[in-house]
Coordinates of C-alpha atoms in Angstrom, one line a residue:
M5 CA 85.8 -3.5 11.2
N6 CA 87.3 -1.0 8.9
E7 CA 91.0 -0.6 9.6
L8 CA 90.6 3.1 9.7
V9 CA 87.8 2.9 12.3
K10 CA 90.0 0.8 14.5
Q11 CA 92.8 3.5 14.3
L12 CA 90.4 6.2 15.1
N13 CA 88.8 4.4 18.0
A14 CA 92.2 3.4 19.5
T15 CA 93.4 7.0 19.5
I16 CA 90.1 8.2 21.2
E17 CA 90.3 5.5 23.8
Q18 CA 94.1 5.9 24.4
Q19 CA 93.7 9.7 24.6
N20 CA 90.6 9.7 26.8
P21 CA 88.8 6.5 27.6
Y22 CA 85.8 8.6 29.0
V23 CA 85.4 10.2 25.4
Y24 CA 85.4 6.8 24.0
S25 CA 82.7 5.6 26.1
M26 CA 80.5 8.6 25.2
L27 CA 80.4 7.5 21.5
S28 CA 77.2 5.8 20.3
G29 CA 77.4 2.6 18.4
L30 CA 77.3 4.8 15.2
G31 CA 79.9 6.9 16.6
K32 CA 82.2 4.3 17.1
A33 CA 81.5 2.6 13.7
I34 CA 81.7 5.9 11.6
Y35 CA 84.7 7.1 9.8
F36 CA 85.7 9.2 6.7
P37 CA 87.2 7.1 3.9
K38 CA 90.7 7.9 3.0
E39 CA 90.6 5.9 -0.1
G40 CA 87.4 6.8 -1.5
I41 CA 86.3 9.2 -4.4
L42 CA 86.9 12.3 -2.6
S43 CA 90.4 11.6 -1.5
Q44 CA 91.2 10.2 -4.9
S45 CA 89.8 13.4 -6.5
A46 CA 91.9 15.6 -4.3
E47 CA 95.1 13.8 -5.1
A48 CA 94.1 14.2 -8.9
K49 CA 93.5 17.8 -8.6
A50 CA 97.1 18.1 -7.2
K51 CA 98.7 16.0 -9.8
A52 CA 96.5 15.5 -12.7
K53 CA 97.8 18.3 -14.9
K54 CA 96.8 16.9 -18.3
F55 CA 93.3 15.4 -17.8
N56 CA 91.4 15.2 -14.3
A57 CA 88.4 12.6 -14.9
T58 CA 87.6 12.1 -11.4
I59 CA 85.0 14.0 -9.8
G60 CA 81.3 14.5 -11.0
T61 CA 81.4 17.9 -12.0
A62 CA 81.2 19.6 -15.7
L63 CA 83.7 21.9 -16.9
E64 CA 84.1 24.3 -19.8
Q65 CA 87.5 26.0 -20.9
G66 CA 88.9 24.6 -17.4
K67 CA 86.1 26.5 -15.3
P68 CA 83.0 25.2 -13.8
M69 CA 80.0 24.8 -16.3
Y70 CA 76.9 26.9 -15.5
L71 CA 73.6 28.5 -16.7
K72 CA 73.7 32.1 -17.5
A73 CA 70.1 32.3 -16.1
I74 CA 71.9 31.5 -12.6
Q75 CA 75.4 33.3 -13.1
E76 CA 73.9 36.5 -14.1
T77 CA 72.2 36.9 -10.6
L78 CA 75.8 35.9 -9.2
G79 CA 78.2 38.1 -11.3
A80 CA 80.1 39.4 -8.3
Y81 CA 81.3 35.9 -7.5
D82 CA 84.0 33.7 -9.3
P83 CA 82.4 30.5 -10.6
N84 CA 85.0 28.5 -8.7
D85 CA 83.6 29.7 -5.5
I86 CA 80.0 29.0 -6.4
Y87 CA 79.4 25.8 -8.3
P88 CA 81.9 23.0 -7.3
Y89 CA 81.3 21.0 -4.4
A90 CA 82.6 22.4 -1.0
P91 CA 84.6 19.9 1.1
P92 CA 82.6 17.7 3.4
E93 CA 84.3 19.5 6.3
G94 CA 83.5 22.9 4.6
K95 CA 85.3 25.8 2.9
P96 CA 88.7 26.1 4.5
A97 CA 89.0 29.8 4.6
L98 CA 85.4 30.0 6.0
R99 CA 86.4 27.7 8.8
K100 CA 89.4 29.7 9.7
A101 CA 87.4 32.8 9.6
W102 CA 85.0 31.5 11.9
R103 CA 87.5 30.2 14.3
D104 CA 89.2 33.6 14.4
K105 CA 85.7 35.1 15.0
M106 CA 85.0 32.7 17.9
L107 CA 88.4 33.8 19.5
V108 CA 87.7 37.3 19.4
E109 CA 84.1 37.0 20.8
N110 CA 85.0 34.6 23.4
P111 CA 88.1 35.6 25.3
S112 CA 87.7 32.4 27.5
M113 CA 88.6 30.3 24.7
Q114 CA 92.2 31.8 24.6
G115 CA 94.8 29.2 25.5
K116 CA 92.4 26.3 25.3
T117 CA 92.7 23.6 22.8
Y118 CA 90.0 23.1 20.4
S119 CA 89.2 21.6 17.0
N120 CA 88.8 23.7 13.8
P121 CA 85.0 24.5 13.2
I122 CA 83.5 22.0 10.7
V123 CA 80.6 23.6 8.6
T124 CA 77.2 22.1 8.9
N125 CA 74.1 22.6 7.0
A126 CA 73.0 25.1 10.0
L127 CA 72.3 24.2 13.6
T128 CA 69.8 21.5 13.3
H129 CA 72.3 19.4 11.4
G130 CA 75.1 20.2 13.9
L131 CA 72.7 18.9 16.6
S132 CA 71.8 16.1 14.3
I133 CA 75.6 15.1 14.2
V134 CA 75.8 15.4 18.0
A135 CA 73.0 12.9 18.3
D136 CA 74.4 10.5 15.8
L137 CA 77.9 10.5 17.4
F138 CA 76.8 10.4 21.1
A139 CA 73.2 9.3 21.6
D140 CA 72.2 5.7 21.9
A141 CA 68.8 4.3 22.8
G142 CA 68.3 5.0 26.5
D143 CA 70.9 7.5 26.9
A144 CA 69.7 10.5 28.9
V145 CA 69.7 14.0 27.1
I146 CA 69.2 16.8 29.6
F147 CA 67.7 20.3 28.8
P148 CA 65.2 22.6 30.5
D149 CA 61.4 22.3 30.4
K150 CA 61.6 25.6 28.3
N151 CA 63.1 24.3 25.1
W152 CA 63.2 24.1 21.4
E153 CA 61.0 21.2 20.3
N154 CA 63.4 20.0 17.9
Y155 CA 65.6 18.6 20.5
E156 CA 63.0 15.9 20.9
L157 CA 63.0 15.0 17.1
C158 CA 66.9 14.9 17.0
F159 CA 67.6 13.2 20.2
G160 CA 64.5 11.1 21.2
V161 CA 62.9 10.1 17.9
R162 CA 65.9 9.6 15.8
R163 CA 68.1 8.1 18.2
G164 CA 65.9 6.7 21.0
A165 CA 67.4 8.8 23.9
E166 CA 65.7 9.5 27.0
I167 CA 64.5 13.1 27.3
V168 CA 65.2 14.3 30.8
N169 CA 63.9 18.0 31.7
F170 CA 64.4 20.2 34.8
P171 CA 62.5 23.6 35.4
L172 CA 64.4 26.3 33.5
Y173 CA 64.2 29.0 36.5
D174 CA 64.0 28.4 40.0
D175 CA 61.9 30.1 42.8
N176 CA 63.8 33.4 42.4
N177 CA 63.5 33.4 38.7
R178 CA 67.1 32.6 38.2
F179 CA 68.7 29.8 36.0
N180 CA 67.9 26.5 37.9
A181 CA 71.5 25.4 38.2
A182 CA 70.4 23.1 41.3
G183 CA 67.8 21.4 39.0
L184 CA 70.5 20.9 36.3
R185 CA 72.7 19.4 38.8
D186 CA 70.2 17.0 40.2
A187 CA 69.2 15.9 36.6
V188 CA 72.9 15.1 35.8
L189 CA 73.4 13.2 39.3
A190 CA 70.4 11.2 38.6
Q191 CA 72.3 9.7 35.6
K192 CA 75.0 7.9 37.9
E193 CA 73.8 4.6 37.2
K194 CA 73.9 5.1 33.5
G195 CA 77.4 6.9 33.8
K196 CA 76.5 9.1 31.0
A197 CA 74.6 12.3 30.2
I198 CA 74.4 14.5 27.1
V199 CA 73.5 18.1 28.3
I200 CA 72.3 20.8 26.0
L201 CA 72.8 24.5 27.2
N202 CA 70.9 26.8 24.9
F203 CA 71.6 30.3 25.5
P204 CA 70.0 33.0 24.6
N205 CA 67.2 30.3 25.2
N206 CA 64.4 29.6 22.8
P207 CA 61.7 30.1 23.7
T208 CA 62.0 32.5 26.7
G209 CA 65.1 34.7 25.4
Y210 CA 67.1 34.1 28.9
T211 CA 70.7 34.1 29.1
P212 CA 72.1 33.3 32.6
T213 CA 74.2 35.9 34.5
A214 CA 77.9 35.5 35.0
E215 CA 77.4 34.1 38.4
E216 CA 74.7 31.6 37.2
G217 CA 77.2 30.4 34.6
K218 CA 79.5 29.5 37.1
E219 CA 76.9 27.5 38.9
I220 CA 76.1 25.6 35.6
V221 CA 79.8 24.8 35.2
A222 CA 79.8 23.6 38.8
A223 CA 76.9 21.5 38.3
L224 CA 78.6 19.7 35.5
V225 CA 81.8 19.4 37.4
A226 CA 79.9 17.6 40.1
G227 CA 78.4 15.2 37.8
A228 CA 82.0 14.5 36.3
E229 CA 83.4 14.1 39.8
A230 CA 80.5 11.5 40.5
G231 CA 81.8 9.4 37.6
I232 CA 79.3 10.5 34.8
N233 CA 80.7 11.2 31.4
I234 CA 79.1 14.4 30.1
V235 CA 78.7 15.5 26.5
A236 CA 78.2 19.3 27.0
V237 CA 76.5 20.7 23.9
T238 CA 76.4 24.6 23.9
D239 CA 73.6 25.3 21.3
D240 CA 74.6 29.0 20.5
A241 CA 72.1 29.6 17.8
Y242 CA 71.3 33.2 19.1
F243 CA 74.9 34.0 20.2
S244 CA 75.9 37.6 20.5
L245 CA 72.1 38.9 20.7
F246 CA 72.9 39.9 24.4
F247 CA 71.0 42.9 25.4
E248 CA 71.5 43.3 29.2
D249 CA 73.9 42.1 32.0
S250 CA 74.2 38.5 31.4
L251 CA 76.9 36.2 29.9
H252 CA 78.1 37.7 26.7
E253 CA 80.3 34.5 25.9
S254 CA 79.5 30.9 25.1
L255 CA 79.9 28.6 28.2
F256 CA 82.1 26.4 25.6
G257 CA 85.2 28.5 26.7
Q258 CA 84.5 27.8 30.5
L259 CA 84.0 24.1 29.8
A260 CA 87.0 23.4 27.6
D261 CA 89.9 21.7 29.1
L262 CA 87.8 21.8 32.5
H263 CA 87.5 18.0 33.3
P264 CA 88.4 14.6 31.4
R265 CA 84.9 13.4 31.8
I266 CA 83.3 16.6 30.2
L267 CA 83.4 16.9 26.3
P268 CA 82.5 20.4 25.2
V269 CA 80.8 20.6 21.9
K270 CA 80.0 24.1 20.3
V271 CA 77.2 24.2 17.8
D272 CA 76.6 27.6 16.3
G273 CA 76.2 29.4 13.0
A274 CA 75.6 32.3 10.8
T275 CA 71.9 31.7 10.8
K276 CA 70.8 34.2 13.5
E277 CA 74.3 35.8 14.3
E278 CA 74.3 37.3 10.6
F279 CA 70.6 37.3 9.8
V280 CA 71.2 34.7 7.1
W281 CA 68.4 32.0 8.1
G282 CA 67.9 30.5 4.6
F283 CA 71.6 30.1 3.9
R284 CA 71.8 27.1 6.3
V285 CA 75.5 27.7 7.2
G286 CA 76.5 26.4 10.7
F287 CA 79.5 25.0 12.6
I288 CA 80.4 22.3 15.1
T289 CA 83.6 22.5 17.4
Y290 CA 85.0 20.3 19.9
A291 CA 87.3 21.0 22.9
S292 CA 89.9 18.7 24.4
Q293 CA 93.5 18.9 25.5
S294 CA 94.5 16.2 23.0
E295 CA 95.0 17.3 19.5
S296 CA 94.9 13.6 18.2
L297 CA 91.6 13.0 20.1
L298 CA 90.3 16.3 18.3
S299 CA 91.6 15.1 15.0
A300 CA 89.7 11.7 15.3
L301 CA 86.4 13.4 16.2
E302 CA 86.7 15.8 13.3
Q303 CA 87.2 12.7 11.0
K304 CA 84.2 10.9 12.6
T305 CA 82.1 14.1 12.1
T306 CA 83.3 14.5 8.5
G307 CA 82.2 10.9 8.0
I308 CA 78.7 11.7 9.2
I309 CA 78.5 14.4 6.9
R310 CA 79.7 12.3 4.0
A311 CA 77.1 9.7 4.9
T312 CA 74.1 12.0 5.0
I313 CA 74.4 15.4 2.9
S314 CA 77.8 14.8 1.4
S315 CA 78.7 18.4 1.8
G316 CA 77.0 21.6 2.5
P317 CA 76.1 24.2 -0.2
H318 CA 79.1 26.1 -1.5
P319 CA 77.5 29.2 -2.5
S320 CA 76.1 30.1 1.0
Q321 CA 79.6 29.4 2.5
T322 CA 81.0 31.8 -0.1
F323 CA 78.5 34.4 0.9
V324 CA 79.1 34.1 4.6
L325 CA 82.9 34.2 4.1
R326 CA 82.9 37.4 2.2
A327 CA 80.7 39.1 4.8
L328 CA 83.1 38.0 7.5
Q329 CA 85.9 39.4 5.4
S330 CA 84.2 42.8 4.7
P331 CA 85.6 45.8 6.6
D332 CA 82.1 46.9 7.1
F333 CA 81.0 43.8 8.5
E334 CA 81.0 44.5 12.4
A335 CA 79.4 48.0 11.8
Q336 CA 76.5 46.5 9.8
R337 CA 76.0 43.8 12.4
L338 CA 76.0 46.3 15.1
E339 CA 73.3 48.5 13.5
K340 CA 71.1 45.4 13.1
F341 CA 71.9 44.4 16.7
N342 CA 70.7 47.7 18.1
I343 CA 67.4 47.4 16.0
M344 CA 67.1 44.2 17.9
K345 CA 67.9 45.6 21.2
S346 CA 65.5 48.4 20.9
R347 CA 62.7 45.9 20.2
A348 CA 63.6 43.9 23.5
N349 CA 63.8 46.9 25.4
R350 CA 60.6 48.4 24.3
T351 CA 58.7 44.9 24.9
K352 CA 60.0 45.0 28.5
Q353 CA 59.0 48.5 29.0
L354 CA 55.4 47.6 27.8
L355 CA 55.1 44.6 30.2
D356 CA 56.5 46.5 33.0
S357 CA 54.1 49.3 32.4
G358 CA 51.3 47.5 34.5
K359 CA 48.8 47.8 31.7
F360 CA 48.6 43.9 31.3
D361 CA 49.1 42.8 35.0
S362 CA 45.7 41.1 35.1
A363 CA 46.3 38.9 32.1
W364 CA 49.8 37.7 32.5
T365 CA 53.2 37.7 33.8
Y366 CA 56.3 37.2 31.8
Y367 CA 59.4 35.0 32.1
P368 CA 62.7 36.7 32.6
F369 CA 64.5 37.5 29.4
N370 CA 67.4 39.7 28.3
S371 CA 68.4 38.3 24.9
G372 CA 67.8 36.6 21.7
Y373 CA 64.7 36.8 19.6
F374 CA 61.9 35.8 22.0
M375 CA 60.1 36.2 25.2
C376 CA 57.3 34.2 26.7
L377 CA 54.1 35.2 28.4
R378 CA 52.8 33.3 31.3
L379 CA 49.0 33.6 31.2
K380 CA 47.0 33.7 34.2
T381 CA 43.2 33.3 33.1
V382 CA 43.1 31.6 29.5
D383 CA 44.5 28.6 27.8
A384 CA 47.5 29.3 25.7
E385 CA 46.2 27.3 22.8
A386 CA 42.8 28.7 22.7
L387 CA 44.2 32.3 22.8
R388 CA 46.9 31.4 20.0
A389 CA 44.0 30.2 17.7
H390 CA 41.6 33.3 18.6
L391 CA 44.5 35.8 18.0
L392 CA 45.0 34.2 14.6
D393 CA 41.3 33.7 13.6
Q394 CA 40.0 37.1 15.1
Y395 CA 42.9 39.6 14.6
G396 CA 45.3 38.0 12.1
V397 CA 48.1 37.9 14.9
G398 CA 50.4 35.0 15.0
T399 CA 51.9 33.6 18.2
I400 CA 53.2 30.3 19.5
A401 CA 51.4 28.3 22.2
L402 CA 53.7 26.3 24.6
G403 CA 51.8 24.1 27.1
A404 CA 48.6 25.4 28.8
T405 CA 50.0 28.8 30.0
D406 CA 52.9 30.0 27.7
L407 CA 52.8 32.2 24.9
R408 CA 55.9 32.8 22.8
V409 CA 56.1 36.2 21.1
A410 CA 58.9 36.9 18.7
F411 CA 59.8 40.6 19.0
S412 CA 62.5 40.1 16.5
C413 CA 60.0 40.2 13.6
I414 CA 57.9 43.2 14.9
E415 CA 58.8 46.7 14.0
V416 CA 59.3 48.7 17.5
E417 CA 56.6 51.1 16.8
H418 CA 54.2 48.2 16.3
L419 CA 54.9 46.5 19.5
E420 CA 52.3 48.4 21.7
Q421 CA 49.9 47.6 19.2
L422 CA 50.7 43.8 19.1
F423 CA 50.5 43.5 23.1
D424 CA 47.2 45.4 23.0
T425 CA 45.8 42.9 20.7
I426 CA 47.0 39.9 22.7
Y427 CA 45.5 41.7 25.8
Q428 CA 42.2 42.2 23.9
G429 CA 42.1 38.5 22.8
V430 CA 42.6 37.5 26.6
G431 CA 39.6 39.8 27.4
D432 CA 37.5 38.2 24.6
L433 CA 38.1 34.7 25.8
E434 CA 37.4 35.6 29.6
K435 CA 34.1 37.0 28.6
A436 CA 33.1 34.0 26.4
S437 CA 33.9 31.8 29.4
A438 CA 31.9 33.9 31.7
K439 CA 28.5 33.6 29.7

């Protein structure tokens, strides 16, 4: 075994043996080379004043070489902030800016100990890193029955973990904290669970209330006190898009420093928060009372990045950093937030009008990009296909009864026509089945 791996593993095991036992086989084996090309290049960058013939980039007159056809569209940016490789862990100034932003938006993180955010190639990559570091074949990965389908690929298909679902809502249409607690406690024999908390939820657009948040935290503490080591992952893809009375912070802050058997991991990014879907800039952050443990996890995370994508794209990191540093950033983001909120409010107003009650109910929603209809009389996939073929309307079918509608991409003045059309589609299928 590599000597650095031994040191990292010894540090983690000494600081928190529970966290060490959470690591997958790959998580225990991975490291970031201290004596590799990147470290030698970094040393040369500091000391090689005459010639630096280390890293695989091309220079002209001491600046990165580039094509005019590309640079003419990026004239506002220094070539040094666009063309060279970004560090595997991400652009340092961006990491600091994101950390500062997290502290402002999550007051519950104040006074807690957590790592510097590491830049990922958006949130899917962050979740993939979590899977690589912590999920082995047969490990339980727990998330609600209403979920983003890519969890199955990241944890189930890629890592062979066992997917454990529980109903998202209880009988009172609240978050089903009791179901979460039961799913966690069912892993007592295994002694380990990976729990994914995705709020606002995709596909339903639901974020728990403050009281429900406390119940979620209590459910995880119950598992920890029962001797279960828990990797608690907050998938905050749609963070900040909170339109009603709900949690307005990530649960990461409440989970930090809560229990030695709970390792909080925050996966978030600029993707939805800053409306830059194609930029692929995300972050992964760990919480622990031990700085040395956090450093070891950061090095292992950087090792995963080095072994897969090497590093994230530099231009998009620069673009996001400039936005975060702009004095107009918050005002511009608030403007877009209000547009999204108006669409969510209009959607709920239409659904509460009674006009569509014969065709569907809807799952509670208060945030994010989406909401889900619960169809009463027709099959969701049949309706999806009919709407697409007959009316040119796209929706997402989830199971037999659920139809996801993204109000995020529909102008507020067109929402009534959208739901009228879906209702018409239901009527078409009802008539066809009655013949």
